[in-house]
Coordinates of N, CA, C and O in Angstrom, one line a residue:
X267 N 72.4 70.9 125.9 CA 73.5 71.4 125.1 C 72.9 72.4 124.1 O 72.0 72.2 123.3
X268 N 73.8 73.6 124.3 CA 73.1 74.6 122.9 C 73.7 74.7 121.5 O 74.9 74.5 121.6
X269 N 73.5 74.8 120.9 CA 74.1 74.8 119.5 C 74.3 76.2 118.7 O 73.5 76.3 117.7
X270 N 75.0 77.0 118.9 CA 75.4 77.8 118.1 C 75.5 77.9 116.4 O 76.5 77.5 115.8
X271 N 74.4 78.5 115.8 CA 74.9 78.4 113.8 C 75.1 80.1 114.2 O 74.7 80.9 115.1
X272 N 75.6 80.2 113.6 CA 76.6 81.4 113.1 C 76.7 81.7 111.7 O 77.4 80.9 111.1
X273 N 76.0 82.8 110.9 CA 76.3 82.4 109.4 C 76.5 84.2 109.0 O 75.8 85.2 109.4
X274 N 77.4 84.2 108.3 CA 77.9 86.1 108.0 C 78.1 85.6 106.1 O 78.0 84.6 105.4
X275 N 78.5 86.8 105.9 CA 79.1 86.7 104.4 C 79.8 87.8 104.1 O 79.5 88.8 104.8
X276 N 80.6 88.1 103.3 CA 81.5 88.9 102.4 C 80.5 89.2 101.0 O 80.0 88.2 100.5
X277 N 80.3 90.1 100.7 CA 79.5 90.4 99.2 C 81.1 91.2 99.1 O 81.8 92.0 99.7
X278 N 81.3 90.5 98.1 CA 82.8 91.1 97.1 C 81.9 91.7 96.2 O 82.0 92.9 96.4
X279 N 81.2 91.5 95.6 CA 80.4 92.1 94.3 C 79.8 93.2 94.8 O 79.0 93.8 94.1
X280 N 80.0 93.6 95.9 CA 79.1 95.1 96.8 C 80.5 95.6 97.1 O 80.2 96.5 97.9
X281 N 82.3 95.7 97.0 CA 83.2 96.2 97.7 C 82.9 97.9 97.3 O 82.2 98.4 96.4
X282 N 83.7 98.6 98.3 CA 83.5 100.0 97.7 C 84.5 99.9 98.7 O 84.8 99.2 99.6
X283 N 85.3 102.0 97.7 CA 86.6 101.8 98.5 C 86.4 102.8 99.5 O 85.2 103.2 99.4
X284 N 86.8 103.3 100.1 CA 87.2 103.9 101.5 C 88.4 104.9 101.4 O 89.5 104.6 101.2
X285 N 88.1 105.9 101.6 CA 89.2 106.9 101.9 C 90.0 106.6 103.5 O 89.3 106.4 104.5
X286 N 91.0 106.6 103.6 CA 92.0 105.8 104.6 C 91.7 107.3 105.9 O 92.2 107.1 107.0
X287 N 91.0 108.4 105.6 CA 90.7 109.2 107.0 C 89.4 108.7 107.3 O 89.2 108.7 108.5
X288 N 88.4 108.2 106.8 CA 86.9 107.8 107.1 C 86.8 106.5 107.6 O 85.7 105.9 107.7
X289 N 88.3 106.1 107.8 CA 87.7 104.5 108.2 C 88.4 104.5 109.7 O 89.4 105.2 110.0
X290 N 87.6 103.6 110.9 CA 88.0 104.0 112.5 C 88.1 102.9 112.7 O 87.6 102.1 111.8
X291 N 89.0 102.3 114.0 CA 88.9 101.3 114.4 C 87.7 100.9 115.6 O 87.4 101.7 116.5
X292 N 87.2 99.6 115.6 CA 86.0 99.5 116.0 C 86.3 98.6 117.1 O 86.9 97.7 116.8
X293 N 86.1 98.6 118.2 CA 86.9 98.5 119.6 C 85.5 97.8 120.3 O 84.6 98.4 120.9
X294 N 85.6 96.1 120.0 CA 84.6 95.4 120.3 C 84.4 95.0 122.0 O 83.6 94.2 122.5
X295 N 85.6 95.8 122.9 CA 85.0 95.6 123.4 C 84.2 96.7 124.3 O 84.1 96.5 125.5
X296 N 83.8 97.4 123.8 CA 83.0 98.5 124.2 C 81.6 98.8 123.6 O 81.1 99.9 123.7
X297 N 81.1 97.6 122.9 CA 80.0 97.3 123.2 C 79.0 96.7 124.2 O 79.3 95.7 124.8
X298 N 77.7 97.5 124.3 CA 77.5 96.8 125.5 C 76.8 95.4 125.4 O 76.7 94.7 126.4
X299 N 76.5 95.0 124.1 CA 75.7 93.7 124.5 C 76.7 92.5 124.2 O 77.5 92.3 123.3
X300 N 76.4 91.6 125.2 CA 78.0 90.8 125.1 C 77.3 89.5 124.0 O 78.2 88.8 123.5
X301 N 76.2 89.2 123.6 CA 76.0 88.4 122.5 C 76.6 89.5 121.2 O 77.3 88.8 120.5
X302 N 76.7 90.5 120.9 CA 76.7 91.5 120.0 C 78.7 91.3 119.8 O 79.3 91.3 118.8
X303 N 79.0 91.2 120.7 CA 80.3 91.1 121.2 C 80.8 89.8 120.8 O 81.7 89.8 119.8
X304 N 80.5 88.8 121.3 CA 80.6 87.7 120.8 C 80.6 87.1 119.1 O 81.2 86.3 118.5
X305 N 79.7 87.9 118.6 CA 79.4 87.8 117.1 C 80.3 88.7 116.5 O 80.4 88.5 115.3
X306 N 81.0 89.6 117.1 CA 81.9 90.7 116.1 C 83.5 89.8 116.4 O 84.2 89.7 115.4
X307 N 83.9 89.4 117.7 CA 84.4 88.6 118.0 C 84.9 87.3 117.2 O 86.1 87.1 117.1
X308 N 84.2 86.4 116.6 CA 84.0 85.2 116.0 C 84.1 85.9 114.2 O 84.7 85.1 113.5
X309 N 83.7 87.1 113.6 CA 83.9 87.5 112.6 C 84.9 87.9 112.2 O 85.4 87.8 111.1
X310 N 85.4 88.8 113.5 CA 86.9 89.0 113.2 C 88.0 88.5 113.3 O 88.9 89.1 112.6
X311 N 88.1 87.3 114.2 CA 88.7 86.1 114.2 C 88.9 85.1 112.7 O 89.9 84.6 112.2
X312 N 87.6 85.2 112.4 CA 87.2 84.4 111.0 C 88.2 85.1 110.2 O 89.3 84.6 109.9
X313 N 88.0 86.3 110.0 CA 88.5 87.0 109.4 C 90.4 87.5 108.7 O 91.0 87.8 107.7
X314 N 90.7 87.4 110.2 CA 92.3 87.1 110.2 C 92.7 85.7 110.0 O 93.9 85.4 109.8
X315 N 91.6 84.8 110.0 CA 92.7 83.8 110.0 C 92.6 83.1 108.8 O 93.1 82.1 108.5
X316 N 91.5 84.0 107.8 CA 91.5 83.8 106.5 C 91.7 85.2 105.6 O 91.3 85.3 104.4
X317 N 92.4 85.9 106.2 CA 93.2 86.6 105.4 C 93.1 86.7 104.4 O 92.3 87.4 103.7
X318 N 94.3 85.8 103.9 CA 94.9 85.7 102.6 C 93.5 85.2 101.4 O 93.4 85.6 100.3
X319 N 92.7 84.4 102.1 CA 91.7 83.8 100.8 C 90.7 85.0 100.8 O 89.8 85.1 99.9
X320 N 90.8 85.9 101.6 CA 89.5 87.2 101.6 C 90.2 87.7 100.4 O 89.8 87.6 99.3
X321 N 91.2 88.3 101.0 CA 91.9 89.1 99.7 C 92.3 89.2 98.5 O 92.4 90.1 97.7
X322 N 92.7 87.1 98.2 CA 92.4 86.6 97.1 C 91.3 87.1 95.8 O 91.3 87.5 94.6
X323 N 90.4 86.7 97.0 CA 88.6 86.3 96.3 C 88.2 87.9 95.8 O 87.5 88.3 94.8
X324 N 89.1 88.7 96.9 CA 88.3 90.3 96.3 C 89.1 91.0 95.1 O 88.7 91.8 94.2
X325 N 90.4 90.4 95.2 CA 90.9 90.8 94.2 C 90.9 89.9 92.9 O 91.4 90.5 91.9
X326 N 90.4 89.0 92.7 CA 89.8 87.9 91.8 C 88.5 88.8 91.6 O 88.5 89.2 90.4
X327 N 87.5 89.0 92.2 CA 86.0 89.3 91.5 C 86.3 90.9 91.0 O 85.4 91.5 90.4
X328 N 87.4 91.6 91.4 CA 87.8 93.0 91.0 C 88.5 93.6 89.5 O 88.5 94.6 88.9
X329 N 89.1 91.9 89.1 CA 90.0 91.8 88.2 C 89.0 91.2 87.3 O 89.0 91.8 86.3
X330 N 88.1 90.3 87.2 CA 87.1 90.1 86.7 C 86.1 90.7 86.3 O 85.3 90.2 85.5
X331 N 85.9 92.0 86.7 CA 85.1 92.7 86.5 C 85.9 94.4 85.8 O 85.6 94.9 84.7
X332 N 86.7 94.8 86.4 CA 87.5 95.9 85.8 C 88.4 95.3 84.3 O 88.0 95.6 83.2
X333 N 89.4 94.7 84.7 CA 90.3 94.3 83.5 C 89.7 93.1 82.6 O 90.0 93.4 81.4
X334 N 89.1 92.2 82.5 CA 88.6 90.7 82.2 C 87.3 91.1 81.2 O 87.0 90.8 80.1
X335 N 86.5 92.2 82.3 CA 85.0 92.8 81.7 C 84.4 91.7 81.5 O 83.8 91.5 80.4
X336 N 84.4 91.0 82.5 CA 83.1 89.5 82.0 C 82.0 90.0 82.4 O 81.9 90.5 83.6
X337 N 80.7 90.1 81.2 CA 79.6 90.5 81.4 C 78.8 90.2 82.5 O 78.2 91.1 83.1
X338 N 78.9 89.1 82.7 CA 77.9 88.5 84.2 C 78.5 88.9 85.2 O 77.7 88.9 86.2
X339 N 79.9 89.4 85.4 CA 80.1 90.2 86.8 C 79.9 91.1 86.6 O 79.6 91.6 87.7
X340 N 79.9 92.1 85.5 CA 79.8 93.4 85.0 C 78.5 93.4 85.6 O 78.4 94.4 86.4
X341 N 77.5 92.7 85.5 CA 76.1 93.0 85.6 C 75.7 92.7 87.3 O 74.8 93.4 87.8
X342 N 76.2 91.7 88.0 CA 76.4 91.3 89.0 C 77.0 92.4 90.1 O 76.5 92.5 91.2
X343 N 77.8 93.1 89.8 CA 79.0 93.7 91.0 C 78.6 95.3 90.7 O 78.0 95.9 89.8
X344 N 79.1 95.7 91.6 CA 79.1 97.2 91.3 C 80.3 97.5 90.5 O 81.3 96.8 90.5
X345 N 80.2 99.2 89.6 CA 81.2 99.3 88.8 C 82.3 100.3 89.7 O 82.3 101.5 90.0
X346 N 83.5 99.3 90.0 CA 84.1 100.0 90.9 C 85.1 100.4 90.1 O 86.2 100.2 90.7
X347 N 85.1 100.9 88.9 CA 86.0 102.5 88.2 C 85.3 103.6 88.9 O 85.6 104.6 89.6
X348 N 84.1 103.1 88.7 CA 83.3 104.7 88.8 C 83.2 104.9 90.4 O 83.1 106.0 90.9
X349 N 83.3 103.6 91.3 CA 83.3 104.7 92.9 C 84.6 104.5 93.4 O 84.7 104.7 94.6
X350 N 85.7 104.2 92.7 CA 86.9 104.8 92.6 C 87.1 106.1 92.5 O 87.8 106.6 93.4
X351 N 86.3 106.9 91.4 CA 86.6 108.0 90.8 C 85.9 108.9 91.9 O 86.3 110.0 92.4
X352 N 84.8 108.4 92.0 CA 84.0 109.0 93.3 C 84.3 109.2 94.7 O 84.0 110.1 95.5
X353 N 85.0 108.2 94.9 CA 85.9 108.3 96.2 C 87.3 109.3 96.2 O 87.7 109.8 97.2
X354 N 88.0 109.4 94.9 CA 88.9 110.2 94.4 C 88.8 111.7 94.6 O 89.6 112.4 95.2
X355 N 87.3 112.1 93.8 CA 86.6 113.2 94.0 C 86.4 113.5 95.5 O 86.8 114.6 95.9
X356 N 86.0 112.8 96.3 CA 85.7 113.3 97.7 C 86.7 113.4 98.1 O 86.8 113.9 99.2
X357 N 88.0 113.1 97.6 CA 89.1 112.9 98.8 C 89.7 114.4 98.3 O 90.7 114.8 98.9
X358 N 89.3 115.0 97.4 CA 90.2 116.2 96.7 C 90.0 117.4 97.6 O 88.8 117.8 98.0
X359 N 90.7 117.8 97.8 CA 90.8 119.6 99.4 C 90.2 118.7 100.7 O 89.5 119.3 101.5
X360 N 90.5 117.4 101.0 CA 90.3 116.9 102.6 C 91.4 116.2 103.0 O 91.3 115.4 103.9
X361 N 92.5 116.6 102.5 CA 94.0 116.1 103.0 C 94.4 114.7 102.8 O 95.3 114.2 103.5
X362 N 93.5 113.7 101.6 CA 94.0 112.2 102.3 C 94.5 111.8 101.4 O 94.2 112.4 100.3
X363 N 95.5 110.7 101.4 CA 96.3 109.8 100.7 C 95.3 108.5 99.7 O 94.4 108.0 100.5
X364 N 95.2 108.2 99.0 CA 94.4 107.2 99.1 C 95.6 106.1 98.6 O 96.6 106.3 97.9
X365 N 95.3 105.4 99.0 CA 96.3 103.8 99.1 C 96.5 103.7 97.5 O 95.6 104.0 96.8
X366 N 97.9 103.3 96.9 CA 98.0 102.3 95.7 C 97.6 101.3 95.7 O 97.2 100.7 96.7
X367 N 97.6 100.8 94.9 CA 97.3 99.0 94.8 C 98.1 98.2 95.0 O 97.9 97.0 95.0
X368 N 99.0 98.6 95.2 CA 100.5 97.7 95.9 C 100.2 97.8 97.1 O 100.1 96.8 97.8
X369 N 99.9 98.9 97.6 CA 99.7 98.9 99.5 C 99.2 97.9 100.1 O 99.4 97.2 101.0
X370 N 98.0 98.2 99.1 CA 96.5 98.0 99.1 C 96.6 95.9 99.1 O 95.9 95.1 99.8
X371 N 97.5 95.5 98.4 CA 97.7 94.0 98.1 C 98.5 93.8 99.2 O 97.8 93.5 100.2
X372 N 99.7 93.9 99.7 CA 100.6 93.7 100.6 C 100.3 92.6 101.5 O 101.1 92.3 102.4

């Protein structure tokens, strides 16, 4: 009998945002290695069926750190005003929308 550990993580304290033309959908199965497959598989499974607590937790360590300004996440997380504004800047003369935060929570 084999035993499968499996161990991934979320770094909320690393999020950075994304302009909504630079992000692709990633089509698992057209990778070729089928362990490689299996692992993207099981992550993203993980992933939908905890949803709601992902989006929670990122929007908890976001709000903690932007609005709250608690020093120890301050020092912990990246400062995401500033690759907000960064990401704002690149998106300026390349056609894109960038999401509100209502979208963005939904």
């Amino acid at each position: 009998m084999w035993i499968i550990q499996r161990s991934a993580s979320i770094r909320f304290s690393f999020m950075i945002p994304v302009p909504p033309n630079m992000i692709s959908i990633k089509r698992i199965q057209d990778e070729p290695s089928p362990a490689y497959r299996r692992l993207l598989d099981w992550e993203l499974r993980f992933c939908l069926k905890n949803a709601k607590a992902i989006f929670r937790q990122a929007k908890y360590v976001y709000n903690t750190v932007v609005k709250e300004k608690d020093p120890l996440m301050i020092k912990n997380c990246c400062d995401f005003k500033k690759l907000e504004a960064a990401c704002e800047e690149y998106g300026k003369g390349r056609l894109i929308k960038t999401k509100t935060e209502n979208e963005v929570t939904k």
